[in-house]
Short mmCIF file of C-alpha atoms and ligand atoms in Angstrom, two decimals:
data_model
loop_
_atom_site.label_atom_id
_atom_site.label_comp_id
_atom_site.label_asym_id
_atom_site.label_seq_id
_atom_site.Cartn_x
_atom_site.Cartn_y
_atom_site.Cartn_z
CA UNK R 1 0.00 0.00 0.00
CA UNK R 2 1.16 3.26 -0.73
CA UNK R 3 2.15 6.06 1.63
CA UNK R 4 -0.98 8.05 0.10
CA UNK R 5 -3.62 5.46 0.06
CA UNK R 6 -5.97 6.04 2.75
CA UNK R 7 -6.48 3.67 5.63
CA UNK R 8 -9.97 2.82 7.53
CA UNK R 9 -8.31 3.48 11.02
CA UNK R 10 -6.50 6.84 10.04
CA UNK R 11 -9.53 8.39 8.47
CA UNK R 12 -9.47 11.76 10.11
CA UNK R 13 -12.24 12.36 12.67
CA UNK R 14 -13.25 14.85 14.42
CA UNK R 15 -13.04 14.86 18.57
CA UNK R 16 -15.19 13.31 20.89
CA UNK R 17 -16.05 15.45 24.52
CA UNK R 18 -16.64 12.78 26.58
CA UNK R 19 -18.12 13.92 30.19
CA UNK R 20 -17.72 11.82 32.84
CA UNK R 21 -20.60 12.69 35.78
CA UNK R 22 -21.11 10.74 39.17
CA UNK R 23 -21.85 10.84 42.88
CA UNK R 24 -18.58 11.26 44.69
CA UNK R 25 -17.64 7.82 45.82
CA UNK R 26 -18.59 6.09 42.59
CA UNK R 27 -14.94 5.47 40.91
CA UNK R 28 -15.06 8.23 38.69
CA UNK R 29 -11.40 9.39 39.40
CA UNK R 30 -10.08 5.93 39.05
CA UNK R 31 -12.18 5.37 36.05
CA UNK R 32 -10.62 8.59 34.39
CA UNK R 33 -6.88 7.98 35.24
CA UNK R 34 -6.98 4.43 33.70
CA UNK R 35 -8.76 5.99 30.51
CA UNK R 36 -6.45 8.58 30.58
CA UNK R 37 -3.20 5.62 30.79
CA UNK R 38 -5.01 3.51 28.06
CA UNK R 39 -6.07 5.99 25.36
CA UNK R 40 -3.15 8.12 23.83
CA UNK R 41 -5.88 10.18 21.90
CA UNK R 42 -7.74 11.58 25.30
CA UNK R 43 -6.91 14.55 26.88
CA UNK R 44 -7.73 15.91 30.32
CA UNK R 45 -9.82 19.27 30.85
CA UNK R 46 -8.35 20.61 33.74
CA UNK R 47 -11.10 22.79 35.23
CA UNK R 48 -10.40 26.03 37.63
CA UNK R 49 -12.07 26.14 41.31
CA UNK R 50 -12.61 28.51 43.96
CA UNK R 51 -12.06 25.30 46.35
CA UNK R 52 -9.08 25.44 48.56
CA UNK R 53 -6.18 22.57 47.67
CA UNK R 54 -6.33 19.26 48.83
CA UNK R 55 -2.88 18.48 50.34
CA UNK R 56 -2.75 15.42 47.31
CA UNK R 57 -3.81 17.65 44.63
CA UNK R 58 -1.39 19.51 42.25
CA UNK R 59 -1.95 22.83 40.70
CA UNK R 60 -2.78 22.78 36.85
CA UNK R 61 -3.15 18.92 37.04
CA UNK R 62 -6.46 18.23 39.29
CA UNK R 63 -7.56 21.88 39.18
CA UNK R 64 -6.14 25.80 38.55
CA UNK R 65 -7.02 27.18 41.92
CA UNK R 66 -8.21 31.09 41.69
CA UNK R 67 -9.92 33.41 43.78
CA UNK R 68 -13.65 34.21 43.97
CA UNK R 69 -12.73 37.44 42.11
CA UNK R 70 -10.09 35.88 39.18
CA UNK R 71 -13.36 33.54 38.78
CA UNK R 72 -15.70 36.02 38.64
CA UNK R 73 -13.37 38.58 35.89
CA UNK R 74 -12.83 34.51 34.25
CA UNK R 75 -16.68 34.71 33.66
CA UNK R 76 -16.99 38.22 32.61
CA UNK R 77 -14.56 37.87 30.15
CA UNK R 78 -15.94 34.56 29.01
CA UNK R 79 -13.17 32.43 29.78
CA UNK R 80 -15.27 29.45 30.47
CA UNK R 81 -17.12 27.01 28.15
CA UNK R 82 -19.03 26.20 31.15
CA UNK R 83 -19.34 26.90 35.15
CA UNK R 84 -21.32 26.50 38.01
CA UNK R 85 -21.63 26.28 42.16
CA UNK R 86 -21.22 22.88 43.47
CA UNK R 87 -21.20 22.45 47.20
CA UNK R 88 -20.71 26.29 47.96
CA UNK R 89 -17.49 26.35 45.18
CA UNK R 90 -17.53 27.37 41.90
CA UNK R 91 -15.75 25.44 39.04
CA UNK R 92 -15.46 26.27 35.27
CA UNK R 93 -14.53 24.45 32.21
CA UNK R 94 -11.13 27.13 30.75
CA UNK R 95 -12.59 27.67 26.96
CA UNK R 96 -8.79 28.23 25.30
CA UNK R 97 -7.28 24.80 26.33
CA UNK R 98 -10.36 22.73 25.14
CA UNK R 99 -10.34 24.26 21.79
CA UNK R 100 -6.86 24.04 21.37
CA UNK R 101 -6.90 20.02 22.09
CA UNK R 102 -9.62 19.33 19.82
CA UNK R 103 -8.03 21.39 16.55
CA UNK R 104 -5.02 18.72 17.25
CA UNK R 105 -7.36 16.26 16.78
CA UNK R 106 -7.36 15.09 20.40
CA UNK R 107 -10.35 13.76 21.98
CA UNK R 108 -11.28 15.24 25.44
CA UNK R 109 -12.34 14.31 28.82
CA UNK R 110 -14.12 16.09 31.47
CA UNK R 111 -14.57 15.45 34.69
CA UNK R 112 -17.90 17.80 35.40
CA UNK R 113 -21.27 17.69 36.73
CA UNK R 114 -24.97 17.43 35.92
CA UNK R 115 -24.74 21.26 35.36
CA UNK R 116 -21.61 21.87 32.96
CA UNK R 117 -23.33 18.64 30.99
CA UNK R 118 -26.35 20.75 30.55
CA UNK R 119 -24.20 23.55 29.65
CA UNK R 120 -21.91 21.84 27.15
CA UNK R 121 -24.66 20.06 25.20
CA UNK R 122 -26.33 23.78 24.68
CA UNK R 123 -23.18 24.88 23.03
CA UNK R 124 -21.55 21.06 21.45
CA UNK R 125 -24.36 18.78 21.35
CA UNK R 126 -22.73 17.07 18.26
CA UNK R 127 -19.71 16.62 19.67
CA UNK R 128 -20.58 15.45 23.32
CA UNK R 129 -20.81 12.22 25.01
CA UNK R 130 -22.52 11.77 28.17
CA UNK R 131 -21.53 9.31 30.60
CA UNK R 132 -22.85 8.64 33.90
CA UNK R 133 -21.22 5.91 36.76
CA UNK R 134 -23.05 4.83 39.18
CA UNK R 135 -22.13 3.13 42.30
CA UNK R 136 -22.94 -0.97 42.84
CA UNK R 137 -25.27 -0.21 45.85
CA UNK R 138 -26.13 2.28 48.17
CA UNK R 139 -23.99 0.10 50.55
CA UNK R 140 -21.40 0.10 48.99
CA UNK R 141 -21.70 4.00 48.07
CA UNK R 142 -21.39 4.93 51.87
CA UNK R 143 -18.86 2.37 52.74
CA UNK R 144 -16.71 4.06 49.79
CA UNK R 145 -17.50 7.75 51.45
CA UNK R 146 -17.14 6.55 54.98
CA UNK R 147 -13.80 4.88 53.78
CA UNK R 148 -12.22 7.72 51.87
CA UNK R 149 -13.31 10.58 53.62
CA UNK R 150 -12.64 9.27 56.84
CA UNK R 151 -15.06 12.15 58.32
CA UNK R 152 -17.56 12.22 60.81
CA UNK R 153 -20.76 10.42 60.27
CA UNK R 154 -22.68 14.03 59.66
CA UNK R 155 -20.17 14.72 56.88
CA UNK R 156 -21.21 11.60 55.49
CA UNK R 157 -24.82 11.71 55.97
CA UNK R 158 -23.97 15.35 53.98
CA UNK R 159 -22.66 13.74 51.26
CA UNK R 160 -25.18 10.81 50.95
CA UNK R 161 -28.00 13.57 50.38
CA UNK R 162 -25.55 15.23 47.66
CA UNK R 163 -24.77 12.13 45.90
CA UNK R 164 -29.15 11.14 46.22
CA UNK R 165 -28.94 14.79 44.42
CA UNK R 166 -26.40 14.04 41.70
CA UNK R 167 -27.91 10.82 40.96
CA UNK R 168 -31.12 11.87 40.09
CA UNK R 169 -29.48 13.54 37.26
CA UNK R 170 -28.76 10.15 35.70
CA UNK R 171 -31.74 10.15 33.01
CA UNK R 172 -29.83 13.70 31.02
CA UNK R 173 -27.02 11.38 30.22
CA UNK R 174 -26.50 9.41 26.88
CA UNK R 175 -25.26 6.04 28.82
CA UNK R 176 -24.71 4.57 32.10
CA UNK R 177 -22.21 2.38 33.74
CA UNK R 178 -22.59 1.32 37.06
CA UNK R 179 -19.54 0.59 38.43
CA UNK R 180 -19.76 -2.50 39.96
CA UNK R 181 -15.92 -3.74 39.28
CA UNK R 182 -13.71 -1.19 37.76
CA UNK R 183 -11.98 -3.35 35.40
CA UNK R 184 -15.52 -4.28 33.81
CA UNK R 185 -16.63 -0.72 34.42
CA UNK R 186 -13.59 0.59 31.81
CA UNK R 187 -14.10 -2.21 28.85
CA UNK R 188 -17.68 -0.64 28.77
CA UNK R 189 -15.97 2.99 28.63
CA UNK R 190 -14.11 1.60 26.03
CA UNK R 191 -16.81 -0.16 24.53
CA UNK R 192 -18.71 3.33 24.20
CA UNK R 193 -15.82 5.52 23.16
CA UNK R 194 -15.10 2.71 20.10
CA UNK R 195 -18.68 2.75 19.12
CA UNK R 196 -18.71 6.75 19.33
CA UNK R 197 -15.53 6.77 16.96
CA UNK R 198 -17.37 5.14 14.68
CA UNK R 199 -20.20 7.09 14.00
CA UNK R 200 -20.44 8.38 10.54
CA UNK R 201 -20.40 11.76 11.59
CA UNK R 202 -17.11 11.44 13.27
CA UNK R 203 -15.41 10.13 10.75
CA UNK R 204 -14.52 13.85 8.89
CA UNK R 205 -12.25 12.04 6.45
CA UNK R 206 -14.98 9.53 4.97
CA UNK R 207 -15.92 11.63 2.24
CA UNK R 208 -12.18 11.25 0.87
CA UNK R 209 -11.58 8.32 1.37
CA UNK R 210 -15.16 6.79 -0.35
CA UNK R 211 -14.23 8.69 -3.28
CA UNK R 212 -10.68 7.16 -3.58
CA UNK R 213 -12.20 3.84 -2.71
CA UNK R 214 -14.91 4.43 -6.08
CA UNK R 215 -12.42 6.23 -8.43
CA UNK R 216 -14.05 9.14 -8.20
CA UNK R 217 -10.66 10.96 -6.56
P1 5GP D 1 -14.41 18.05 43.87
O1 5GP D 1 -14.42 19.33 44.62
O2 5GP D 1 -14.76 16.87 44.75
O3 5GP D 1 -13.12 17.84 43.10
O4 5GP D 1 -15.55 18.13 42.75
C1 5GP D 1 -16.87 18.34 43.11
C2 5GP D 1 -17.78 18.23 41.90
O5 5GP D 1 -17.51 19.29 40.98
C3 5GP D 1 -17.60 16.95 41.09
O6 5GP D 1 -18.89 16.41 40.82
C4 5GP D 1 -16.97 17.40 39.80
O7 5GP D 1 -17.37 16.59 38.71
C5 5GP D 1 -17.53 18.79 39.67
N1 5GP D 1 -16.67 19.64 38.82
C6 5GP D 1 -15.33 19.69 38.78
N2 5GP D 1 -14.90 20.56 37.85
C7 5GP D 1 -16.02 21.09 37.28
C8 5GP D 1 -16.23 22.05 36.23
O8 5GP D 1 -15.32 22.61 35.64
N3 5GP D 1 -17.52 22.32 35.92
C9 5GP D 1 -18.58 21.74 36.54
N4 5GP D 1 -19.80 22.06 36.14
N5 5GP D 1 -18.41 20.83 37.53
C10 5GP D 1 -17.15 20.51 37.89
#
């Protein structure tokens, strides 16, 4: 085959946003970092907060964390491709970096809410894929809270009612995985994200390639 013939898995496509919602406590992190180690073509949107640091967290890798007021000028200037309040905090989607990624060609993940999903299918309904994890049981979900929190039982009762509130968001989402064994949980992701890549729509460099394939080039 020659360098300039055309070949079904390099057609050019055009870049998925995959969002990634769930209760905290459902695997959503660990289900991220492994897509993130498995799929050279997926990027990370890293989103800006208003939350203070987490001693494990690193600047410009889990979050850019501003001020109230650097958010707030952010939004005014419209810096964001989404935002909103979760828990008291506000978080935003940085517009620049998520165009930039998908003019390379790069496919890219974010790690977002029921509300920036809302937000980003207003503006990129074509190019968004909604994915929601669930946890295996409600069990399970407060065992994984109790367990990584380590807080008092009020926190946790807290964030029970928040995850109840995320959850009920579950039905605005294009597919769900429940998360019952991680493994299993990211052969579905993959599963989805192949099927996705497939769609005729995605597949920019189709119309090339067809007409090469009947002469017609
Ligand atoms: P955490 O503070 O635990 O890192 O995140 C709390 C919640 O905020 C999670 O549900 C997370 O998905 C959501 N979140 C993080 N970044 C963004 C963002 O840029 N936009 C929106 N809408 N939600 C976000």
């Amino acid at each position: 085959m020659s360098m300039n013939e055309p070949q079904a898995n390099t057609i050019p496509h055009r870049g998925l946003m995959l969002v990634l919602s769930s209760p905290s406590g459902a695997g959503k992190s660990t289900l991220s970092r492994r897509l993130l180690q498995n799929d050279p073509l997926f990027a990370m949107s890293v989103s800006a907060t208003t939350r203070s640091k987490r001693p494990n967290e690193v600047e410009g890798e889990d979050y850019y964390f501003i001020t109230p007021d650097t958010f707030e000028a952010w939004v005014q200037e419209g810096e964001f491709l989404e935002h909103a309040t979760v828990f008291g905090n506000r978080y935003g989607t940085p517009r620049t970096p998520v165009e930039n990624m998908l003019r390379e060609g790069r496919d890219v993940l974010f790690d977002i809410d029921w509300q920036g999903a809302q937000q980003l299918a207003q503006q990129a309904k074509d190019d968004l894929v909604r994915v929601f994890i669930l946890p295996p049981s409600r069990a399970e979900l407060e065992r994984r809270l109790k367990e990584r929190a380590q807080d008092p039982a009020d926190v946790v009762a807290r964030r029970m009612a928040e995850a109840n509130n995320e959850i009920s968001r579950w039905s605005e989402y294009d597919y769900v995985i429940v998360n019952d064994d991680i493994k299993r949980a990211h052969g579905k992701l993959e599963a989805i994200i192949g099927a996705e890549r497939l769609k005729r729509q995605r597949q920019t460099g189709l119309i090339d390639f067809v007409r090469d394939l009947t002469g017609q080039s």
